[in-house]
Amino acid sequence: MVSPKYVIDPKEGGEKKAGERTDPFRWMIDDCSSIANRGAETYYSGSFTACGFTWKLRLELVLEGDGEKYVGLYLSHVDAVSKNSVIKAIYKLFVYDQLHAEDIQKEGEDYFHSTSHDGFCCKIALNKFNSSKSGLLVNDCCIFGAEVLEAFSCKLDKEGLIHESLSLKKDLTPRIYTWVIKDVSKLTKILFAEVFAAGGYNWRICLYPNLPSFEDFLSVFLIMTNAASLSSKTRVYVDFSFCLLDQHNAKHWKLTVKHLFSSENRYYGCRNFLSREDVRDPSRGFLLNDTCIIEASVVVLGVDTIA
């Protein structure tokens, strides 16, 4: 998977705002041992401004991981929830050690947007957090904090990033085509059904009574008849099925396939769809008066474009 790449967005005042940096934001919580013993709960600080953007801290009590329990601290971008923007921030998260006057901190960078407005997590093991020797909890008081070093307004850089894109269709109503084939026992050559339309493209079923390499099987394929008109970078994503109807017992024989059709790959199907022995078996009901019925269901899921 290709990782998203962002560039500074000049339309959104994307210049570096380090010059507007404020002092570290510190958040003190009293009676902290009681909330730490309540289990998994979430607490938010008030909002604060740093590097021209609005933030708040989020505290998770208690995170579970690797059989251990943790206190987790996050930085949240307040505006990212409602605005269609991406903010890149370089920042620190810390828990203040009150006995030794120093911070336990984690520094890094993150992108904040409407679907991911929380950054990385600064985790402290719960047993360490509660230990009187750690200095993190003194007189039942703890201090958390964040320092935003730099922040940028960004946009997604699509050049060189997107290798392929799939545009999905909203209307997924299948097109059902029924093909009645008579005189099956006399078949000696390839048969083609009539052309039918589905999802804006033209299709037809192709039936091989016995391919040389699969002479004991019935082979069936779906062909996109107008595939030559497609761009060399365009592929059509199709969900289709073949169903040989059991005219006696309604125990039909069905195959479902998903495939990308293109100008160079215009047909797809199954060489060994069903053995000729099974087709001819009177108890299976696939032949009635030397006639079989094949149904094709075709749904165009979307169009795939190669960059």
mmCIF file of C-alpha atoms in Angstrom:
data_model
loop_
_atom_site.group_PDB
_atom_site.id
_atom_site.type_symbol
_atom_site.label_atom_id
_atom_site.label_comp_id
_atom_site.label_asym_id
_atom_site.label_seq_id
_atom_site.Cartn_x
_atom_site.Cartn_y
_atom_site.Cartn_z
ATOM 1 C CA MET A 1 0.000 0.000 0.000
ATOM 2 C CA VAL A 2 1.293 3.452 -0.902
ATOM 3 C CA SER A 3 1.441 5.839 2.052
ATOM 4 C CA PRO A 4 -0.335 9.189 1.658
ATOM 5 C CA LYS A 5 1.883 12.100 0.729
ATOM 6 C CA TYR A 6 1.001 15.679 1.598
ATOM 7 C CA VAL A 7 2.360 19.053 0.536
ATOM 8 C CA ILE A 8 1.884 22.514 2.016
ATOM 9 C CA ASP A 9 -1.340 24.046 0.776
ATOM 10 C CA PRO A 10 -0.758 27.681 -0.269
ATOM 11 C CA LYS A 11 -4.512 28.322 -0.483
ATOM 12 C CA GLU A 12 -4.883 27.616 3.230
ATOM 13 C CA GLY A 13 -2.013 29.726 4.517
ATOM 14 C CA GLY A 14 0.201 26.679 4.606
ATOM 15 C CA GLU A 15 3.397 28.488 5.541
ATOM 16 C CA LYS A 16 5.254 27.198 8.576
ATOM 17 C CA LYS A 17 3.833 28.725 11.726
ATOM 18 C CA ALA A 18 6.636 27.956 14.109
ATOM 19 C CA GLY A 19 7.052 31.658 14.834
ATOM 20 C CA GLU A 20 3.598 31.663 16.379
ATOM 21 C CA ARG A 21 4.510 28.866 18.784
ATOM 22 C CA THR A 22 3.251 29.247 22.329
ATOM 23 C CA ASP A 23 4.605 27.818 25.564
ATOM 24 C CA PRO A 24 3.883 24.156 26.324
ATOM 25 C CA PHE A 25 0.331 23.468 27.410
ATOM 26 C CA ARG A 26 0.122 21.797 30.830
ATOM 27 C CA TRP A 27 -2.927 20.011 32.149
ATOM 28 C CA MET A 28 -3.149 19.193 35.875
ATOM 29 C CA ILE A 29 -5.620 16.607 37.188
ATOM 30 C CA ASP A 30 -6.418 16.273 40.901
ATOM 31 C CA ASP A 31 -7.748 13.123 42.558
ATOM 32 C CA CYS A 32 -6.159 11.220 39.695
ATOM 33 C CA SER A 33 -5.866 7.862 41.489
ATOM 34 C CA SER A 34 -9.637 7.579 41.728
ATOM 35 C CA ILE A 35 -10.204 8.003 38.004
ATOM 36 C CA ALA A 36 -7.305 5.676 37.212
ATOM 37 C CA ASN A 37 -9.034 2.926 39.154
ATOM 38 C CA ARG A 38 -12.347 3.297 37.342
ATOM 39 C CA GLY A 39 -11.179 1.427 34.265
ATOM 40 C CA ALA A 40 -11.357 2.484 30.621
ATOM 41 C CA GLU A 41 -12.584 6.079 30.518
ATOM 42 C CA THR A 42 -11.818 9.117 28.343
ATOM 43 C CA TYR A 43 -11.086 12.659 29.537
ATOM 44 C CA TYR A 44 -10.475 15.812 27.508
ATOM 45 C CA SER A 45 -8.660 19.002 28.421
ATOM 46 C CA GLY A 46 -9.904 22.407 27.444
ATOM 47 C CA SER A 47 -8.882 23.833 24.069
ATOM 48 C CA PHE A 48 -5.604 25.681 23.586
ATOM 49 C CA THR A 49 -3.964 27.451 20.637
ATOM 50 C CA ALA A 50 -0.507 26.640 19.323
ATOM 51 C CA CYS A 51 1.145 27.471 15.985
ATOM 52 C CA GLY A 52 -2.065 29.066 14.747
ATOM 53 C CA PHE A 53 -4.322 26.032 15.291
ATOM 54 C CA THR A 54 -6.644 24.832 18.055
ATOM 55 C CA TRP A 55 -5.907 21.657 20.026
ATOM 56 C CA LYS A 56 -6.862 19.695 23.101
ATOM 57 C CA LEU A 57 -5.435 16.732 25.012
ATOM 58 C CA ARG A 58 -7.234 13.404 25.316
ATOM 59 C CA LEU A 59 -6.505 11.001 28.171
ATOM 60 C CA GLU A 60 -7.449 7.328 27.988
ATOM 61 C CA LEU A 61 -7.744 5.316 31.204
ATOM 62 C CA VAL A 62 -7.024 2.421 30.819
ATOM 63 C CA LEU A 63 -5.579 1.098 27.526
ATOM 64 C CA GLU A 64 -5.063 -2.637 27.192
ATOM 65 C CA GLY A 65 -2.148 -4.103 25.252
ATOM 66 C CA ASP A 66 0.178 -7.112 25.487
ATOM 67 C CA GLY A 67 -1.544 -8.147 28.700
ATOM 68 C CA GLU A 68 -0.613 -4.839 30.320
ATOM 69 C CA LYS A 69 -2.619 -1.746 31.253
ATOM 70 C CA TYR A 70 -1.574 1.743 30.220
ATOM 71 C CA VAL A 71 -2.483 5.385 30.545
ATOM 72 C CA GLY A 72 -2.607 6.883 27.038
ATOM 73 C CA LEU A 73 -2.213 10.554 26.136
ATOM 74 C CA TYR A 74 -3.151 11.954 22.703
ATOM 75 C CA LEU A 75 -3.120 15.330 20.987
ATOM 76 C CA SER A 76 -6.370 16.116 19.135
ATOM 77 C CA HIS A 77 -6.866 18.766 16.458
ATOM 78 C CA VAL A 78 -10.175 20.424 17.285
ATOM 79 C CA ASP A 79 -10.894 21.981 13.865
ATOM 80 C CA ALA A 80 -10.153 18.775 11.937
ATOM 81 C CA VAL A 81 -13.492 17.290 12.957
ATOM 82 C CA SER A 82 -15.522 19.831 10.990
ATOM 83 C CA LYS A 83 -13.141 21.227 8.362
ATOM 84 C CA ASN A 84 -12.078 19.503 5.184
ATOM 85 C CA SER A 85 -8.405 20.166 5.814
ATOM 86 C CA VAL A 86 -5.237 18.323 6.707
ATOM 87 C CA ILE A 87 -2.859 19.621 9.370
ATOM 88 C CA LYS A 88 0.663 18.326 9.762
ATOM 89 C CA ALA A 89 2.087 18.895 13.228
ATOM 90 C CA ILE A 90 5.458 18.213 14.827
ATOM 91 C CA TYR A 91 4.946 18.034 18.576
ATOM 92 C CA LYS A 92 5.776 16.551 21.957
ATOM 93 C CA LEU A 93 3.560 14.838 24.507
ATOM 94 C CA PHE A 94 4.707 14.473 28.089
ATOM 95 C CA VAL A 95 3.862 13.429 31.623
ATOM 96 C CA TYR A 96 5.595 15.501 34.276
ATOM 97 C CA ASP A 97 7.768 13.737 36.871
ATOM 98 C CA GLN A 98 7.118 15.949 39.907
ATOM 99 C CA LEU A 99 9.834 14.362 42.084
ATOM 100 C CA HIS A 100 12.693 14.824 39.627
ATOM 101 C CA ALA A 101 11.336 17.925 37.820
ATOM 102 C CA GLU A 102 11.547 16.353 34.389
ATOM 103 C CA ASP A 103 9.206 15.098 31.716
ATOM 104 C CA ILE A 104 8.614 11.630 30.365
ATOM 105 C CA GLN A 105 7.984 12.588 26.777
ATOM 106 C CA LYS A 106 7.452 11.354 23.257
ATOM 107 C CA GLU A 107 8.142 13.467 20.182
ATOM 108 C CA GLY A 108 7.018 12.879 16.602
ATOM 109 C CA GLU A 109 4.772 14.108 13.809
ATOM 110 C CA ASP A 110 1.286 13.315 12.588
ATOM 111 C CA TYR A 111 -1.383 14.329 10.097
ATOM 112 C CA PHE A 112 -4.755 15.430 11.450
ATOM 113 C CA HIS A 113 -7.924 15.436 9.347
ATOM 114 C CA SER A 114 -11.670 14.811 9.612
ATOM 115 C CA THR A 115 -11.364 11.023 9.859
ATOM 116 C CA SER A 116 -8.229 10.990 12.008
ATOM 117 C CA HIS A 117 -8.124 13.980 14.323
ATOM 118 C CA ASP A 118 -6.061 12.224 17.026
ATOM 119 C CA GLY A 119 -2.292 11.889 16.822
ATOM 120 C CA PHE A 120 0.106 9.272 18.148
ATOM 121 C CA CYS A 121 -0.157 7.918 21.685
ATOM 122 C CA CYS A 122 2.212 8.557 24.588
ATOM 123 C CA LYS A 123 1.750 5.482 26.808
ATOM 124 C CA ILE A 124 2.717 5.011 30.448
ATOM 125 C CA ALA A 125 2.327 1.628 32.116
ATOM 126 C CA LEU A 126 -0.395 1.894 34.760
ATOM 127 C CA ASN A 127 1.722 0.271 37.468
ATOM 128 C CA LYS A 128 4.483 2.822 36.816
ATOM 129 C CA PHE A 129 1.976 5.662 36.736
ATOM 130 C CA ASN A 130 0.601 4.650 40.138
ATOM 131 C CA SER A 131 4.028 4.020 41.704
ATOM 132 C CA SER A 132 5.039 6.561 44.361
ATOM 133 C CA LYS A 133 8.657 6.275 43.177
ATOM 134 C CA SER A 134 7.931 7.416 39.604
ATOM 135 C CA GLY A 135 6.934 10.956 40.583
ATOM 136 C CA LEU A 136 4.064 10.950 38.101
ATOM 137 C CA LEU A 137 1.403 10.877 40.804
ATOM 138 C CA VAL A 138 2.200 13.106 43.786
ATOM 139 C CA ASN A 139 -0.396 14.048 46.403
ATOM 140 C CA ASP A 140 -2.914 12.398 44.087
ATOM 141 C CA CYS A 141 -2.116 14.965 41.398
ATOM 142 C CA CYS A 142 -0.668 14.397 37.913
ATOM 143 C CA ILE A 143 0.404 16.801 35.165
ATOM 144 C CA PHE A 144 0.184 16.089 31.451
ATOM 145 C CA GLY A 145 1.209 18.352 28.611
ATOM 146 C CA ALA A 146 1.897 19.019 24.961
ATOM 147 C CA GLU A 147 4.147 21.324 22.983
ATOM 148 C CA VAL A 148 3.357 21.936 19.318
ATOM 149 C CA LEU A 149 6.652 22.787 17.649
ATOM 150 C CA GLU A 150 5.495 23.359 14.084
ATOM 151 C CA ALA A 151 2.193 23.071 12.210
ATOM 152 C CA PHE A 152 1.270 23.253 8.530
ATOM 153 C CA SER A 153 -1.973 23.291 6.584
ATOM 154 C CA CYS A 154 -1.562 20.659 3.854
ATOM 155 C CA LYS A 155 -3.259 19.006 0.926
ATOM 156 C CA LEU A 156 -2.926 15.550 -0.592
ATOM 157 C CA ASP A 157 -0.261 15.367 -3.281
ATOM 158 C CA LYS A 158 -1.713 13.018 -5.899
ATOM 159 C CA GLU A 159 1.171 13.293 -8.357
ATOM 160 C CA GLY A 160 3.371 10.241 -8.135
ATOM 161 C CA LEU A 161 1.170 8.762 -5.394
ATOM 162 C CA ILE A 162 -1.903 7.278 -7.030
ATOM 163 C CA HIS A 163 -0.943 4.284 -9.150
ATOM 164 C CA GLU A 164 -4.478 3.106 -9.730
ATOM 165 C CA SER A 165 -7.984 4.331 -8.929
ATOM 166 C CA LEU A 166 -11.289 2.466 -8.834
ATOM 167 C CA SER A 167 -14.518 4.388 -9.392
ATOM 168 C CA LEU A 168 -17.397 2.325 -8.024
ATOM 169 C CA LYS A 169 -20.914 2.473 -9.458
ATOM 170 C CA LYS A 170 -23.911 3.230 -7.281
ATOM 171 C CA ASP A 171 -26.397 1.193 -9.308
ATOM 172 C CA LEU A 172 -25.531 -2.482 -8.808
ATOM 173 C CA THR A 173 -28.699 -3.956 -10.287
ATOM 174 C CA PRO A 174 -27.732 -7.159 -12.103
ATOM 175 C CA ARG A 175 -28.610 -7.740 -15.742
ATOM 176 C CA ILE A 176 -29.972 -11.264 -16.156
ATOM 177 C CA TYR A 177 -29.658 -12.830 -19.598
ATOM 178 C CA THR A 178 -31.256 -16.218 -20.303
ATOM 179 C CA TRP A 179 -29.871 -18.403 -23.089
ATOM 180 C CA VAL A 180 -31.861 -21.431 -24.271
ATOM 181 C CA ILE A 181 -29.684 -23.934 -26.152
ATOM 182 C CA LYS A 182 -31.367 -26.648 -28.175
ATOM 183 C CA ASP A 183 -30.004 -29.896 -29.676
ATOM 184 C CA VAL A 184 -27.225 -30.071 -27.125
ATOM 185 C CA SER A 185 -26.247 -33.615 -28.093
ATOM 186 C CA LYS A 186 -25.442 -32.413 -31.608
ATOM 187 C CA LEU A 187 -23.095 -29.609 -30.527
ATOM 188 C CA THR A 188 -19.686 -29.853 -32.171
ATOM 189 C CA LYS A 189 -18.524 -26.242 -32.398
ATOM 190 C CA ILE A 190 -18.369 -23.028 -30.440
ATOM 191 C CA LEU A 191 -21.680 -21.306 -29.758
ATOM 192 C CA PHE A 192 -22.239 -17.589 -29.189
ATOM 193 C CA ALA A 193 -25.312 -16.096 -27.559
ATOM 194 C CA GLU A 194 -26.829 -12.819 -28.682
ATOM 195 C CA VAL A 195 -25.214 -9.590 -27.488
ATOM 196 C CA PHE A 196 -26.835 -7.966 -24.468
ATOM 197 C CA ALA A 197 -26.126 -4.743 -22.565
ATOM 198 C CA ALA A 198 -25.185 -4.447 -18.880
ATOM 199 C CA GLY A 199 -23.666 -1.547 -16.960
ATOM 200 C CA GLY A 200 -23.077 0.515 -20.093
ATOM 201 C CA TYR A 201 -21.118 -2.220 -21.911
ATOM 202 C CA ASN A 202 -21.992 -5.018 -24.338
ATOM 203 C CA TRP A 203 -21.639 -8.714 -23.516
ATOM 204 C CA ARG A 204 -22.257 -12.160 -24.874
ATOM 205 C CA ILE A 205 -21.894 -15.717 -23.598
ATOM 206 C CA CYS A 206 -19.602 -18.138 -25.367
ATOM 207 C CA LEU A 207 -20.042 -21.893 -24.960
ATOM 208 C CA TYR A 208 -17.502 -24.574 -25.836
ATOM 209 C CA PRO A 209 -19.002 -28.079 -25.887
ATOM 210 C CA ASN A 210 -15.525 -29.579 -25.461
ATOM 211 C CA LEU A 211 -12.219 -27.743 -25.525
ATOM 212 C CA PRO A 212 -9.267 -29.874 -26.680
ATOM 213 C CA SER A 213 -7.620 -29.719 -23.252
ATOM 214 C CA PHE A 214 -10.951 -30.178 -21.427
ATOM 215 C CA GLU A 215 -12.786 -32.460 -23.804
ATOM 216 C CA ASP A 216 -14.926 -34.001 -21.086
ATOM 217 C CA PHE A 217 -16.202 -30.675 -19.773
ATOM 218 C CA LEU A 218 -18.585 -27.937 -20.764
ATOM 219 C CA SER A 219 -16.691 -24.609 -20.921
ATOM 220 C CA VAL A 220 -18.411 -21.240 -20.674
ATOM 221 C CA PHE A 221 -17.058 -17.687 -20.988
ATOM 222 C CA LEU A 222 -18.289 -14.103 -20.801
ATOM 223 C CA ILE A 223 -17.062 -11.772 -23.554
ATOM 224 C CA MET A 224 -17.055 -7.964 -23.558
ATOM 225 C CA THR A 225 -17.824 -7.320 -27.212
ATOM 226 C CA ASN A 226 -16.925 -3.614 -27.183
ATOM 227 C CA ALA A 227 -13.687 -4.002 -25.197
ATOM 228 C CA ALA A 228 -11.647 -2.675 -28.135
ATOM 229 C CA SER A 229 -13.082 0.793 -27.482
ATOM 230 C CA LEU A 230 -11.574 0.939 -23.980
ATOM 231 C CA SER A 231 -8.456 2.964 -23.267
ATOM 232 C CA SER A 232 -5.330 0.908 -22.640
ATOM 233 C CA LYS A 233 -5.382 2.224 -19.054
ATOM 234 C CA THR A 234 -9.033 1.401 -18.373
ATOM 235 C CA ARG A 235 -10.360 -1.826 -16.886
ATOM 236 C CA VAL A 236 -13.967 -2.647 -16.100
ATOM 237 C CA TYR A 237 -14.547 -4.442 -12.792
ATOM 238 C CA VAL A 238 -17.364 -6.964 -13.200
ATOM 239 C CA ASP A 239 -19.163 -9.405 -10.916
ATOM 240 C CA PHE A 240 -20.823 -12.082 -13.040
ATOM 241 C CA SER A 241 -22.206 -15.587 -12.715
ATOM 242 C CA PHE A 242 -23.257 -18.478 -14.924
ATOM 243 C CA CYS A 243 -26.100 -20.708 -13.844
ATOM 244 C CA LEU A 244 -27.024 -23.962 -15.588
ATOM 245 C CA LEU A 245 -30.659 -24.558 -14.685
ATOM 246 C CA ASP A 246 -31.839 -27.861 -13.256
ATOM 247 C CA GLN A 247 -35.211 -28.138 -15.008
ATOM 248 C CA HIS A 248 -36.378 -31.055 -12.822
ATOM 249 C CA ASN A 249 -35.230 -30.417 -9.257
ATOM 250 C CA ALA A 250 -34.251 -26.716 -9.248
ATOM 251 C CA LYS A 251 -30.783 -27.726 -7.988
ATOM 252 C CA HIS A 252 -28.992 -25.369 -10.333
ATOM 253 C CA TRP A 253 -25.259 -25.378 -11.029
ATOM 254 C CA LYS A 254 -23.763 -21.913 -10.512
ATOM 255 C CA LEU A 255 -20.371 -20.239 -10.807
ATOM 256 C CA THR A 256 -19.703 -16.662 -9.641
ATOM 257 C CA VAL A 257 -16.620 -14.692 -10.664
ATOM 258 C CA LYS A 258 -15.188 -11.184 -10.290
ATOM 259 C CA HIS A 259 -12.908 -10.036 -13.088
ATOM 260 C CA LEU A 260 -11.304 -6.944 -14.643
ATOM 261 C CA PHE A 261 -12.112 -6.729 -18.357
ATOM 262 C CA SER A 262 -9.963 -4.615 -20.652
ATOM 263 C CA SER A 263 -9.063 -4.142 -24.305
ATOM 264 C CA GLU A 264 -6.400 -6.821 -23.886
ATOM 265 C CA ASN A 265 -8.466 -9.112 -21.667
ATOM 266 C CA ARG A 266 -11.933 -9.148 -23.141
ATOM 267 C CA TYR A 267 -13.197 -12.561 -22.059
ATOM 268 C CA TYR A 268 -13.138 -14.683 -18.936
ATOM 269 C CA GLY A 269 -14.876 -17.790 -17.708
ATOM 270 C CA CYS A 270 -14.442 -21.412 -16.729
ATOM 271 C CA ARG A 271 -12.935 -24.182 -18.850
ATOM 272 C CA ASN A 272 -14.283 -26.986 -16.657
ATOM 273 C CA PHE A 273 -17.663 -25.506 -15.739
ATOM 274 C CA LEU A 274 -19.376 -28.895 -15.534
ATOM 275 C CA SER A 275 -18.526 -32.362 -16.822
ATOM 276 C CA ARG A 276 -20.394 -33.561 -19.879
ATOM 277 C CA GLU A 277 -21.319 -36.672 -17.911
ATOM 278 C CA ASP A 278 -23.122 -34.543 -15.304
ATOM 279 C CA VAL A 279 -24.795 -32.480 -18.000
ATOM 280 C CA ARG A 280 -26.211 -35.624 -19.600
ATOM 281 C CA ASP A 281 -27.192 -37.305 -16.316
ATOM 282 C CA PRO A 282 -31.044 -37.501 -16.430
ATOM 283 C CA SER A 283 -31.271 -37.267 -12.645
ATOM 284 C CA ARG A 284 -29.521 -33.884 -12.653
ATOM 285 C CA GLY A 285 -32.197 -32.222 -14.777
ATOM 286 C CA PHE A 286 -29.846 -30.076 -16.831
ATOM 287 C CA LEU A 287 -31.150 -31.501 -20.121
ATOM 288 C CA LEU A 288 -34.839 -31.583 -21.002
ATOM 289 C CA ASN A 289 -35.769 -32.598 -24.523
ATOM 290 C CA ASP A 290 -32.093 -32.140 -25.459
ATOM 291 C CA THR A 291 -32.332 -28.500 -24.339
ATOM 292 C CA CYS A 292 -30.363 -26.717 -21.619
ATOM 293 C CA ILE A 293 -30.800 -23.226 -20.176
ATOM 294 C CA ILE A 294 -27.951 -21.002 -19.019
ATOM 295 C CA GLU A 295 -28.525 -17.762 -17.153
ATOM 296 C CA ALA A 296 -25.853 -15.064 -16.958
ATOM 297 C CA SER A 297 -25.991 -12.371 -14.289
ATOM 298 C CA VAL A 298 -23.736 -9.378 -14.966
ATOM 299 C CA VAL A 299 -23.065 -6.441 -12.638
ATOM 300 C CA VAL A 300 -20.519 -3.746 -13.473
ATOM 301 C CA LEU A 301 -19.044 -2.803 -10.091
ATOM 302 C CA GLY A 302 -16.875 0.035 -11.324
ATOM 303 C CA VAL A 303 -14.158 1.301 -13.639
ATOM 304 C CA ASP A 304 -10.495 0.920 -12.745
ATOM 305 C CA THR A 305 -8.029 3.420 -14.174
ATOM 306 C CA ILE A 306 -4.259 2.972 -14.216
ATOM 307 C CA ALA A 307 -2.299 6.199 -13.743
#
